[in-house]
Coordinates of N, CA and C and ligand atoms in Angstrom, one line a residue:
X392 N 170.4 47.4 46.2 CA 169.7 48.0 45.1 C 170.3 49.4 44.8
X393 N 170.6 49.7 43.4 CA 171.4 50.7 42.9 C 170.2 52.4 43.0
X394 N 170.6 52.9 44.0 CA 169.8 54.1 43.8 C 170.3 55.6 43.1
X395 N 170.1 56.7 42.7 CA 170.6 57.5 42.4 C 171.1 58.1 42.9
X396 N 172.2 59.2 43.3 CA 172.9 59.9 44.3 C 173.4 61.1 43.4
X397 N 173.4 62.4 44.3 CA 174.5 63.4 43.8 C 175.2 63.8 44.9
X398 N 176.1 64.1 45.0 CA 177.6 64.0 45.3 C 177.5 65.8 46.3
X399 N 176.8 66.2 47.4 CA 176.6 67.4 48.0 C 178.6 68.3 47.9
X400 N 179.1 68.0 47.3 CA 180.6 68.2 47.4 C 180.9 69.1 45.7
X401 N 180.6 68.2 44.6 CA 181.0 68.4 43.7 C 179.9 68.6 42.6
X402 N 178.5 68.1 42.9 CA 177.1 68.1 42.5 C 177.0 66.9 41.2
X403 N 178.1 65.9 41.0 CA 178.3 65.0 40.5 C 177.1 64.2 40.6
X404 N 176.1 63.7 39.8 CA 175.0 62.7 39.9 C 175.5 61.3 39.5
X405 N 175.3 60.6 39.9 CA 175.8 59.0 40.0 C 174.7 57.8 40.4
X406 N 175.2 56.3 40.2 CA 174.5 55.6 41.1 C 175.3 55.1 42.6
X407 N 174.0 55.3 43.4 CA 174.9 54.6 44.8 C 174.7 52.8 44.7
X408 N 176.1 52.8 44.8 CA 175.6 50.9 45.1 C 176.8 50.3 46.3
X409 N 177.0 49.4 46.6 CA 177.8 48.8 47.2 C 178.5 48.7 47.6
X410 N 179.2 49.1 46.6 CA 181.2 49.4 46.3 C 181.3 50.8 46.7
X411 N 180.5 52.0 46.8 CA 180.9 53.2 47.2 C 179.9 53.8 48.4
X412 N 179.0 52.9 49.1 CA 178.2 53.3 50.3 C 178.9 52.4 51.2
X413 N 178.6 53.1 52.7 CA 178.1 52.1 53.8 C 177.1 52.6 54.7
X414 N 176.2 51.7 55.0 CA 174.6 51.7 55.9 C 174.7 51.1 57.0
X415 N 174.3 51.4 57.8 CA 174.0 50.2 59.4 C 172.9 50.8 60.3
X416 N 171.9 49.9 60.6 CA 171.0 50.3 61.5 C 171.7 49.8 63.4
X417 N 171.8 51.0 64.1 CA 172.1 50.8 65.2 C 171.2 50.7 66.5
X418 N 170.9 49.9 67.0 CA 169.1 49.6 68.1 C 170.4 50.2 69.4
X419 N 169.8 51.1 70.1 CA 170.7 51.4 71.3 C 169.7 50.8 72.4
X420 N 170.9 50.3 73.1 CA 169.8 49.5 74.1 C 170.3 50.2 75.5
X421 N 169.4 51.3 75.6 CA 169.4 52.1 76.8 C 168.1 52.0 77.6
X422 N 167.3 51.0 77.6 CA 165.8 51.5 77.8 C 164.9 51.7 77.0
X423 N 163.8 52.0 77.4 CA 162.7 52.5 76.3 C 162.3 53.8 76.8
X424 N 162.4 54.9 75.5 CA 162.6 56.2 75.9 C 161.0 56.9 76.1
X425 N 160.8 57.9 75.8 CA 160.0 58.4 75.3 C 159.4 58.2 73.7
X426 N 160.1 58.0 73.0 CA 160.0 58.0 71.7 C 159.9 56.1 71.2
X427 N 160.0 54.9 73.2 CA 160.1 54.0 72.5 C 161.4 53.5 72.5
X428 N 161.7 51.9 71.6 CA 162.9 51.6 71.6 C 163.8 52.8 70.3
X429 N 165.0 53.2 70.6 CA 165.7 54.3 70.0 C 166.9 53.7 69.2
X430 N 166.9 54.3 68.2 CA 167.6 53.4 67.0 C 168.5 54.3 66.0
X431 N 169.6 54.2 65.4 CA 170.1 55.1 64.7 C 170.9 54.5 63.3
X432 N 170.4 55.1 62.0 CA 171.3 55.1 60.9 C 172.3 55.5 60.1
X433 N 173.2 55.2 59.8 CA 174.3 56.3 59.3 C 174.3 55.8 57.7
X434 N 174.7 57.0 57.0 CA 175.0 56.2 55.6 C 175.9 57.1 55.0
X435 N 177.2 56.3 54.8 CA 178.5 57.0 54.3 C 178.3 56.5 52.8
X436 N 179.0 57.8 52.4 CA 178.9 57.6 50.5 C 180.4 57.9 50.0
X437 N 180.9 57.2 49.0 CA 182.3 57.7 48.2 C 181.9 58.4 47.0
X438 N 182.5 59.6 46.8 CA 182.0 60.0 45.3 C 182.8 59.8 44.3
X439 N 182.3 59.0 43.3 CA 183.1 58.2 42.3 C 184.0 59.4 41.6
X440 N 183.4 60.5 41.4 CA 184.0 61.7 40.7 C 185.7 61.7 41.1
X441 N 186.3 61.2 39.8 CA 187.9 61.3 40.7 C 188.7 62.5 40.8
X442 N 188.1 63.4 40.5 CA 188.8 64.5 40.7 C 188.2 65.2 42.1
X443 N 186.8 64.4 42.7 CA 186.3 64.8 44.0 C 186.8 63.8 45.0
X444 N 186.2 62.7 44.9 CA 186.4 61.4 45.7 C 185.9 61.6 47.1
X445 N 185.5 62.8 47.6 CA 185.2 63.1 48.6 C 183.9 61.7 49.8
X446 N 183.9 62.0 50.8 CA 183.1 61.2 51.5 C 182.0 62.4 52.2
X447 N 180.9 61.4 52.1 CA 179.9 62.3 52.7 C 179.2 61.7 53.9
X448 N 178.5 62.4 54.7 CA 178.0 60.9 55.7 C 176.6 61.7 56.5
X449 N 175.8 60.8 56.5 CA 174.4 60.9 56.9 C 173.6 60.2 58.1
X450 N 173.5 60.9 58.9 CA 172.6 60.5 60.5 C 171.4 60.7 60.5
X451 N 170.7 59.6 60.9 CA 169.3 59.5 61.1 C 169.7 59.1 63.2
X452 N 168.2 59.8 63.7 CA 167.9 59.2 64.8 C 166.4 58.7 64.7
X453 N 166.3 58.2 65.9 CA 164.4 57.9 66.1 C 164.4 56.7 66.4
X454 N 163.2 55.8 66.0 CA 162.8 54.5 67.1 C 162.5 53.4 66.2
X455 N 163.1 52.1 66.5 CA 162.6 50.9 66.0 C 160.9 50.3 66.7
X456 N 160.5 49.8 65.9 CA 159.5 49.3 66.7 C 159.1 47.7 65.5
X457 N 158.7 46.9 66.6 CA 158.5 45.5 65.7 C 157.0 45.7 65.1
X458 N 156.9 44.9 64.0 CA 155.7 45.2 63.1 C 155.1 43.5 62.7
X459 N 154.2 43.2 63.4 CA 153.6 42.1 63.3 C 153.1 41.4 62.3
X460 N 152.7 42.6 61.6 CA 152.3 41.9 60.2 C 153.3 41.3 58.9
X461 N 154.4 42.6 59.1 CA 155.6 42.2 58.4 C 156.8 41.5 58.9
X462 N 156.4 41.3 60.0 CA 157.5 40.5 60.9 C 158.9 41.0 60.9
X463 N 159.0 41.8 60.8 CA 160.2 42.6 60.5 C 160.1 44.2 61.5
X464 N 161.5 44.5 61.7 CA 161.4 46.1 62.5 C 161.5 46.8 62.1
X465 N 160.9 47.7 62.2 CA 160.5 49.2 61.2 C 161.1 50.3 62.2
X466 N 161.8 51.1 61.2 CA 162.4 52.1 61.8 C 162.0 53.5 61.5
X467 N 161.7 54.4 62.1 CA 161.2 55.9 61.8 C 162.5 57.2 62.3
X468 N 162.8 57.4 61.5 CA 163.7 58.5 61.8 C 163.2 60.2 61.4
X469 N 162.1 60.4 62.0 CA 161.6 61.7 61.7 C 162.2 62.4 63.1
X470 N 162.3 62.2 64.3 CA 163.0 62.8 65.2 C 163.8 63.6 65.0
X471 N 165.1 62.8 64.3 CA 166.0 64.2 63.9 C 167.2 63.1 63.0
X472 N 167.2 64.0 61.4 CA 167.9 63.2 60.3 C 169.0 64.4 59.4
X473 N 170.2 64.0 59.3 CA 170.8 64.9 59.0 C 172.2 64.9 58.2
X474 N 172.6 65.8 57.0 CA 173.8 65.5 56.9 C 174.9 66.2 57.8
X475 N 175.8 65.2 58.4 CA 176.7 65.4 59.3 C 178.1 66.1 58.3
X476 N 178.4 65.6 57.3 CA 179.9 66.1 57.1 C 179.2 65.7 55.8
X477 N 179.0 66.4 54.6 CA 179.7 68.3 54.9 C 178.3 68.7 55.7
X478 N 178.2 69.5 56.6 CA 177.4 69.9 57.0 C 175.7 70.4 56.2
X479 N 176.7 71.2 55.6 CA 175.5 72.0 54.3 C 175.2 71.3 53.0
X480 N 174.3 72.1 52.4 CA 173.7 71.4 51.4 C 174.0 72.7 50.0
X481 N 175.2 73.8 50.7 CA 175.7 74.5 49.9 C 176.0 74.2 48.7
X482 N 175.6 74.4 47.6 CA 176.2 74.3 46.3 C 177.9 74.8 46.1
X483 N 178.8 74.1 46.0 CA 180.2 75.1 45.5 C 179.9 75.9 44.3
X484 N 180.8 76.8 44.4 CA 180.5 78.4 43.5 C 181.7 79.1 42.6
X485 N 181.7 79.1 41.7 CA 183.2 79.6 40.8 C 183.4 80.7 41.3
X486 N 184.8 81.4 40.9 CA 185.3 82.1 41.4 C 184.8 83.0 41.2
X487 N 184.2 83.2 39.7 CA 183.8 84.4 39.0 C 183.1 85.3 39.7
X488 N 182.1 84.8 40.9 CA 180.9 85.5 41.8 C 181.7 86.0 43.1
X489 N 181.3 87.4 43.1 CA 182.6 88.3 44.5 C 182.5 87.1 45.6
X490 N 183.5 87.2 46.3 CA 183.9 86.4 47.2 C 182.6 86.8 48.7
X491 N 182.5 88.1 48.6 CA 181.6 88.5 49.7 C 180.2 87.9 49.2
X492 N 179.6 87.9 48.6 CA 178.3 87.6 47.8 C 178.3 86.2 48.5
X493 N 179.4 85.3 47.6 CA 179.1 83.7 47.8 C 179.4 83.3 49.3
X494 N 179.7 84.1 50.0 CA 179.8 84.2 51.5 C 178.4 84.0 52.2
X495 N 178.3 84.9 51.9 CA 176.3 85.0 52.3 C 175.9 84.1 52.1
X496 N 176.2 83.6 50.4 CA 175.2 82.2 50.9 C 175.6 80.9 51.2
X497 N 177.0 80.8 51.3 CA 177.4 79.4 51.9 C 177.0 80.0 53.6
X498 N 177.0 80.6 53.9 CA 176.7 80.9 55.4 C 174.8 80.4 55.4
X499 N 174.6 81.3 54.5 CA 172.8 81.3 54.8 C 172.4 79.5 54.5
X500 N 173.3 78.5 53.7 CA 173.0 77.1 53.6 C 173.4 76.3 54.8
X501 N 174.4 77.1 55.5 CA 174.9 76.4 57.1 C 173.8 76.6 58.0
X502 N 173.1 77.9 58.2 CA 172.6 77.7 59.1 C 170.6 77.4 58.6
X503 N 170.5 77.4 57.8 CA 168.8 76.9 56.9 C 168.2 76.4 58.3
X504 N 168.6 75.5 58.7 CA 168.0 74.6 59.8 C 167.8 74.8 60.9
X505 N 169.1 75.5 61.5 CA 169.2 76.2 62.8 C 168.4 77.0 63.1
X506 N 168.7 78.3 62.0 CA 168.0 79.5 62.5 C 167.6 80.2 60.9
X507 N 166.1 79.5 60.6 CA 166.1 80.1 59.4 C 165.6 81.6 59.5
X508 N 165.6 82.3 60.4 CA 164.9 83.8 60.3 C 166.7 84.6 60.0
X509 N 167.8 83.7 60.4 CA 169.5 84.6 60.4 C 169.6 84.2 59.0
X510 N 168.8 82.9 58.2 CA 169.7 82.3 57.2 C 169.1 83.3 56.2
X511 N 167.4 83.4 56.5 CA 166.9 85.0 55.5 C 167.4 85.7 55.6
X512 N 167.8 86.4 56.4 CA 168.7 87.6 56.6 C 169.9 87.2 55.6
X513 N 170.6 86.5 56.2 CA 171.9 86.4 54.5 C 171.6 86.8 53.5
X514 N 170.4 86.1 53.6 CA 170.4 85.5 51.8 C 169.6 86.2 51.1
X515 N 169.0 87.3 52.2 CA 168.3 89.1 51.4 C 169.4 89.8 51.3
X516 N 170.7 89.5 52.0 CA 171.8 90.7 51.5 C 172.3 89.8 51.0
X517 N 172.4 88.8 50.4 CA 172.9 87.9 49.5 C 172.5 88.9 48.2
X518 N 171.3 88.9 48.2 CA 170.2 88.4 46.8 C 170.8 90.4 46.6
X519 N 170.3 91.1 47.5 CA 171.0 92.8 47.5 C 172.1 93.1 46.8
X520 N 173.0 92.3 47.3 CA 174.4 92.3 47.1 C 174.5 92.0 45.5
X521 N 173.8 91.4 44.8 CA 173.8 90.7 43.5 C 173.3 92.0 42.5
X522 N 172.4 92.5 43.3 CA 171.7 93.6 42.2 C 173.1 94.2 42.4
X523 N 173.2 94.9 43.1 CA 174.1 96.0 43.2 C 175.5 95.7 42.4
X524 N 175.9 94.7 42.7 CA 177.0 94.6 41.9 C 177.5 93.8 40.3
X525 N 175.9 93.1 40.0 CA 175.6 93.0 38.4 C 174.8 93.6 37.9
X526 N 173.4 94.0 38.4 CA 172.8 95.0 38.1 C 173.2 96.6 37.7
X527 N 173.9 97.0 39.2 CA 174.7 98.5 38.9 C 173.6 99.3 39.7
X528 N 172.3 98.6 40.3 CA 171.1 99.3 40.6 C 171.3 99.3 42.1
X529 N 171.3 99.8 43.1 CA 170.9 100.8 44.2 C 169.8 101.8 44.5
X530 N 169.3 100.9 45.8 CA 168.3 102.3 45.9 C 168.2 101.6 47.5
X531 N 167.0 102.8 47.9 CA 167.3 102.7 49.5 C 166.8 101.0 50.3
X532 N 166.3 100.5 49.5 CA 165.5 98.7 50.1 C 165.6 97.8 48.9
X533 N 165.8 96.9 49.3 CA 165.8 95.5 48.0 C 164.4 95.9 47.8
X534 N 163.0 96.1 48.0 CA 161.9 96.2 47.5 C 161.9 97.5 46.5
X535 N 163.0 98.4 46.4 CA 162.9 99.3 45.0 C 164.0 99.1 44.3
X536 N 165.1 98.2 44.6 CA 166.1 97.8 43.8 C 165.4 97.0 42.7
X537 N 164.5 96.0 43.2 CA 164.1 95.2 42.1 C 162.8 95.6 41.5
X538 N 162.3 96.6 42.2 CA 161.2 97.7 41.1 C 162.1 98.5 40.0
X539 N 163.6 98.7 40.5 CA 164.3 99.5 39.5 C 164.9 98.6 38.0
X540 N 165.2 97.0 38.9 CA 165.3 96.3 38.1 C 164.9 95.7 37.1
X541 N 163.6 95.7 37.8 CA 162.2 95.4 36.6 C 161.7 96.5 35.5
X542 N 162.1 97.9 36.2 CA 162.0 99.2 35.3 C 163.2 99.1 34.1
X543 N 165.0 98.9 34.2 CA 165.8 98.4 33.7 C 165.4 97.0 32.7
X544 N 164.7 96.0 33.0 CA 164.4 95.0 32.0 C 163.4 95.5 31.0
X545 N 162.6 96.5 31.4 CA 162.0 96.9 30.6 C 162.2 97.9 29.4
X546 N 163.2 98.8 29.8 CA 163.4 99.6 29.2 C 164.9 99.2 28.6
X547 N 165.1 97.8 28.4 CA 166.3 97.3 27.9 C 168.2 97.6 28.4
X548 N 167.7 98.3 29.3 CA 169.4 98.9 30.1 C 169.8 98.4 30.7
X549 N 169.2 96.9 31.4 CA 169.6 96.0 31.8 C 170.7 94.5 31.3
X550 N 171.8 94.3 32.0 CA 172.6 94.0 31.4 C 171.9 92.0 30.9
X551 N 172.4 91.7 29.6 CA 171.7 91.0 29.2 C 171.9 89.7 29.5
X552 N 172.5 89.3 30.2 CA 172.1 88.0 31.1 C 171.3 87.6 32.0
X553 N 170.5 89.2 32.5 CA 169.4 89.1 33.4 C 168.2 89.2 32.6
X554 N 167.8 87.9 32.3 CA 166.2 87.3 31.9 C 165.2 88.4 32.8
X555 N 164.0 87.8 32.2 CA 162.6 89.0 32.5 C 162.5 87.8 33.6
X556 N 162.7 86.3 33.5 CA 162.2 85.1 34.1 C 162.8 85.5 35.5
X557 N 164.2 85.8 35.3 CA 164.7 85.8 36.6 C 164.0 87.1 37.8
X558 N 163.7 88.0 37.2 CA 163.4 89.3 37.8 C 161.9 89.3 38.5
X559 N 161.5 88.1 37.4 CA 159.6 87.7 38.2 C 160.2 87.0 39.0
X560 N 161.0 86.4 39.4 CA 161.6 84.9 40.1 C 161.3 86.1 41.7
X561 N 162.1 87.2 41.4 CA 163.0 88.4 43.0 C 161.5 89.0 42.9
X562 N 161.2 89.0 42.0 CA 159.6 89.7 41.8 C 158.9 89.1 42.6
X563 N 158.3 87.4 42.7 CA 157.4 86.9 43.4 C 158.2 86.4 44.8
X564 N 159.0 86.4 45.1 CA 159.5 86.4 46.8 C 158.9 87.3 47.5
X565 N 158.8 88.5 46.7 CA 158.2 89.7 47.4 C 156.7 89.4 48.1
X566 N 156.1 88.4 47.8 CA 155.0 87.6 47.5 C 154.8 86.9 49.0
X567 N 155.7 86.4 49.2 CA 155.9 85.2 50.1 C 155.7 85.9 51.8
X568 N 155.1 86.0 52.6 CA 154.5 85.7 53.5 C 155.7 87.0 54.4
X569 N 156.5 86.5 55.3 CA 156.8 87.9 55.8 C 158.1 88.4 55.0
X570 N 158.6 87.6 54.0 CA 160.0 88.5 53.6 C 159.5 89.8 53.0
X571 N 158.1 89.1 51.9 CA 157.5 90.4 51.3 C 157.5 91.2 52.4
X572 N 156.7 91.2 53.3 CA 156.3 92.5 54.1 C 156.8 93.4 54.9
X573 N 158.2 92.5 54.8 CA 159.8 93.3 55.3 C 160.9 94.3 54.6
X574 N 160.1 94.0 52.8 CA 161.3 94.3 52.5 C 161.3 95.7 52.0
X575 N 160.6 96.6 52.5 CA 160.8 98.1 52.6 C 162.0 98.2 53.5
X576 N 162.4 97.6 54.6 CA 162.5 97.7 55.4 C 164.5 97.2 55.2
X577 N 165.6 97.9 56.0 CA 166.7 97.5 56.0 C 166.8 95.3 55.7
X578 N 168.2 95.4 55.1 CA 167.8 94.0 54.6 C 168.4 93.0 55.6
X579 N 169.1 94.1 56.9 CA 169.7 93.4 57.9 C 168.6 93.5 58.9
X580 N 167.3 93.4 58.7 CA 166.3 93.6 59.5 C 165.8 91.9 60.0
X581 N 165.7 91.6 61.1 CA 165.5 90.2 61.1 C 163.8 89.7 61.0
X582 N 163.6 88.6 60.1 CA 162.4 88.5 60.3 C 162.3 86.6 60.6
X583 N 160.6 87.0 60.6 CA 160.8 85.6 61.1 C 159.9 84.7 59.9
X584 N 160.6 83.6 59.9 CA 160.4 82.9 58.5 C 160.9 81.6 59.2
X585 N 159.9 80.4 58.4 CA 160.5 79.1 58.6 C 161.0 78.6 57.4
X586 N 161.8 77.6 57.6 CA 162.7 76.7 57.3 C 162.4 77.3 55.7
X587 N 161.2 76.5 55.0 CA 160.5 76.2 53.8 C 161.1 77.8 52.9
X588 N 160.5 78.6 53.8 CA 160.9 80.2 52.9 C 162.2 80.4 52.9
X589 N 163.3 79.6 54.4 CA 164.6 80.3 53.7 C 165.0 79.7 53.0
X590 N 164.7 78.3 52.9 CA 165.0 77.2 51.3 C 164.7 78.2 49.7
X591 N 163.5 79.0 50.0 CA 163.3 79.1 48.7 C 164.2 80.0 48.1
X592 N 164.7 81.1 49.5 CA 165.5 82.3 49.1 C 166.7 81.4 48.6
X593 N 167.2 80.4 49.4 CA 168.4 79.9 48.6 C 168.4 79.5 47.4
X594 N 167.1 78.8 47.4 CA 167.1 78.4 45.8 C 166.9 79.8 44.3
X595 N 166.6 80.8 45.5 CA 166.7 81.8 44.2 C 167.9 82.2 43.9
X596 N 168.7 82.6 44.7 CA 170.1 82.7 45.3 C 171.1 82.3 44.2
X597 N 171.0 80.5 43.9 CA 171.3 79.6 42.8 C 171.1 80.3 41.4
X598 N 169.5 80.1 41.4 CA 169.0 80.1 40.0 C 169.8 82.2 39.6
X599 N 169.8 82.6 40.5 CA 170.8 83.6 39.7 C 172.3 84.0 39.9
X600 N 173.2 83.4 40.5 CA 174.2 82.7 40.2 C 174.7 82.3 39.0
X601 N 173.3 81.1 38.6 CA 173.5 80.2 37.2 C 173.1 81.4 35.9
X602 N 172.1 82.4 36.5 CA 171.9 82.7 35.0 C 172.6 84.1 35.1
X603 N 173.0 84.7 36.2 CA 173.1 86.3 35.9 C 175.0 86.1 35.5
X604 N 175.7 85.3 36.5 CA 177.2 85.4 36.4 C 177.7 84.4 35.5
X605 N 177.3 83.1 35.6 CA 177.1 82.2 34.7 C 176.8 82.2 33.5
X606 N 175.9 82.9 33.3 CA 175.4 82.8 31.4 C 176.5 84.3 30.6
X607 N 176.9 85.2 31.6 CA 177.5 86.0 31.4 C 179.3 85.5 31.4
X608 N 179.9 84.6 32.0 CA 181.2 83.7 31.7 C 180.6 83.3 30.9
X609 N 180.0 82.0 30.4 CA 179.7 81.7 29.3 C 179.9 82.6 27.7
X610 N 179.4 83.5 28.1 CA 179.5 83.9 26.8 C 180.7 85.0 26.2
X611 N 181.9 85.4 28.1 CA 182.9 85.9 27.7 C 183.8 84.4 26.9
X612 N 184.2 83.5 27.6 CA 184.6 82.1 27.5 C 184.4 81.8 25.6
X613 N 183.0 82.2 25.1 CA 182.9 82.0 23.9 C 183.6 82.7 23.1
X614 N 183.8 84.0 23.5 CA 183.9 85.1 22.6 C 185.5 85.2 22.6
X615 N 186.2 85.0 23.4 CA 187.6 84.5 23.9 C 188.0 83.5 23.2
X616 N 187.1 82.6 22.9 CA 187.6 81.3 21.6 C 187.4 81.7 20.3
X617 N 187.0 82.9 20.0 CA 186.4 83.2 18.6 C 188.0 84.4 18.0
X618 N 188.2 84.9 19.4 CA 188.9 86.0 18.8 C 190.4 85.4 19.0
X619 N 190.6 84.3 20.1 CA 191.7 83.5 20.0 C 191.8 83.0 18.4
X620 N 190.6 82.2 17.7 CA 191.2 81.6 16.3 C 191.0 83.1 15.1
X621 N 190.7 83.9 15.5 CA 190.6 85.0 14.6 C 191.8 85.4 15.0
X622 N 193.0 86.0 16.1 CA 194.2 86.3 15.8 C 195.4 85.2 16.0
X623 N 194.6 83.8 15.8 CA 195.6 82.9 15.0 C 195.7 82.9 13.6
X624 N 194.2 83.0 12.7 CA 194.6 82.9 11.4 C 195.1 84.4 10.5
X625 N 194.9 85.4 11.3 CA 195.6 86.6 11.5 C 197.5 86.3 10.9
X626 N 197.8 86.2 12.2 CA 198.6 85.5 11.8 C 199.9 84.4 11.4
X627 N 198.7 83.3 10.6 CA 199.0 83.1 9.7 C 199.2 83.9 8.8
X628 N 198.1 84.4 8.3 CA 197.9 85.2 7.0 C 199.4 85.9 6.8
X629 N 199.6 86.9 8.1 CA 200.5 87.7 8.2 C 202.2 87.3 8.1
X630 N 202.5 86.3 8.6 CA 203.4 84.8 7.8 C 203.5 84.4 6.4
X631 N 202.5 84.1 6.0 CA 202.2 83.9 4.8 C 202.6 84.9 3.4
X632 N 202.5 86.1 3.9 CA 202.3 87.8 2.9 C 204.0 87.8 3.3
X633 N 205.3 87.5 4.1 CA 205.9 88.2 4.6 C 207.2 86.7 3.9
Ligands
ZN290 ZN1 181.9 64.6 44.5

């Protein structure tokens, strides 16, 4: 059956079918563990994208067990399920965004799982690092950078690819359980947070990426094609008179 897939390499959305997966349920016959008979899935993917083509590949563990009613064996892989290669679930990042910035958060997407209290930590001097060097704003804690920032949206001095949306976005993290109640505090300060909260810091991480450096290429990119055909018909003109 043809399911949907995106491509963790190149963010390419596609369908998975036949011709570019492979699946196999493995029953290990070691005993019966604790968890039961122990069983493992893998599912390798090709990514049609030809300029990626890349391979991805996916590990499930956990336990088969037979099911009477469906006559068939049912597998649970909640024990532990994962992507093996590429490891992360990193988004790739154009060049445009400082090299130290996108550091932070391809690091803070490596370790999400391991040790989400180290991957907050990144991804507050991630999110720091962003004021400071598109914003232009500095002050002693990310909790009055983005009171300065919010002061800046208001009073229009803020550079205009930074939405009011995005600023409630850094605005309500403040919100969230202990990053808020840290963030007077140095931003290499370690706290403790699970998994769920350092997902979200990454996902803010993205969403200003996309709108602060992104919407800002975007509109050099435009302005570069406007004044490219403005000193081509230039000249012309200036051909033309000569
Ligand atoms: Zn791809």
């Amino acid at each position: 059956m043809a399911t949907q897939w995106t491509c963790p390499h190149c963010r390419h959305p596609q369908v998975r079918t036949e011709d570019n997966s492979a699946t196999a349920k493995i029953h290990l016959d070691l005993g019966v563990t604790n968890i039961g008979d122990t069983s493992f899935e893998y599912l390798a993917m090709r990514c049609l994208n030809s300029d990626c083509n890349q391979l991805s590949f996916n590990l499930g563990l956990g336990s088969r067990r037979w099911d009477q009613l469906q006559h068939r064996n049912v597998y649970d892989y909640s024990l532990w399920c994962d992507a093996i290669y590429p490891s992360s679930a990193a988004k790739p990042q154009p060049d445009f965004i400082p090299e130290v910035i996108v550091e932070d958060y391809y690091e803070a997407c490596k370790i999400q799982k391991l040790s989400p209290k180290a991957s907050a930590t990144l991804s507050r001097r991630c999110i720091q690092g962003m004021i400071r060097d598109f914003a232009k704003i500095k002050a002693p804690s990310l909790y009055k950078e983005i009171e300065k920032l919010r002061e800046a949206i208001t009073d229009g001095s803020a550079d205009r690819s930074i939405s009011e949306e995005s600023v409630e976005a850094l605005h309500a993290v403040r919100e969230i359980g202990n990053i808020g109640a840290h963030m007077e505090k140095d931003v290499n300060h370690i706290v403790e947070v699970d998994e769920e909260e350092a997902g979200i810091l990454i996902e803010l991480i993205e969403q200003l990426f996309d709108e602060w450096y992104g919407e800002r290429e975007k509109r050099k990119a435009r302005l570069d094609r406007v004044r490219k055909v403005a000193d081509e018909k230039k000249a012309v003109k200036a051909q033309a008179a000569t």
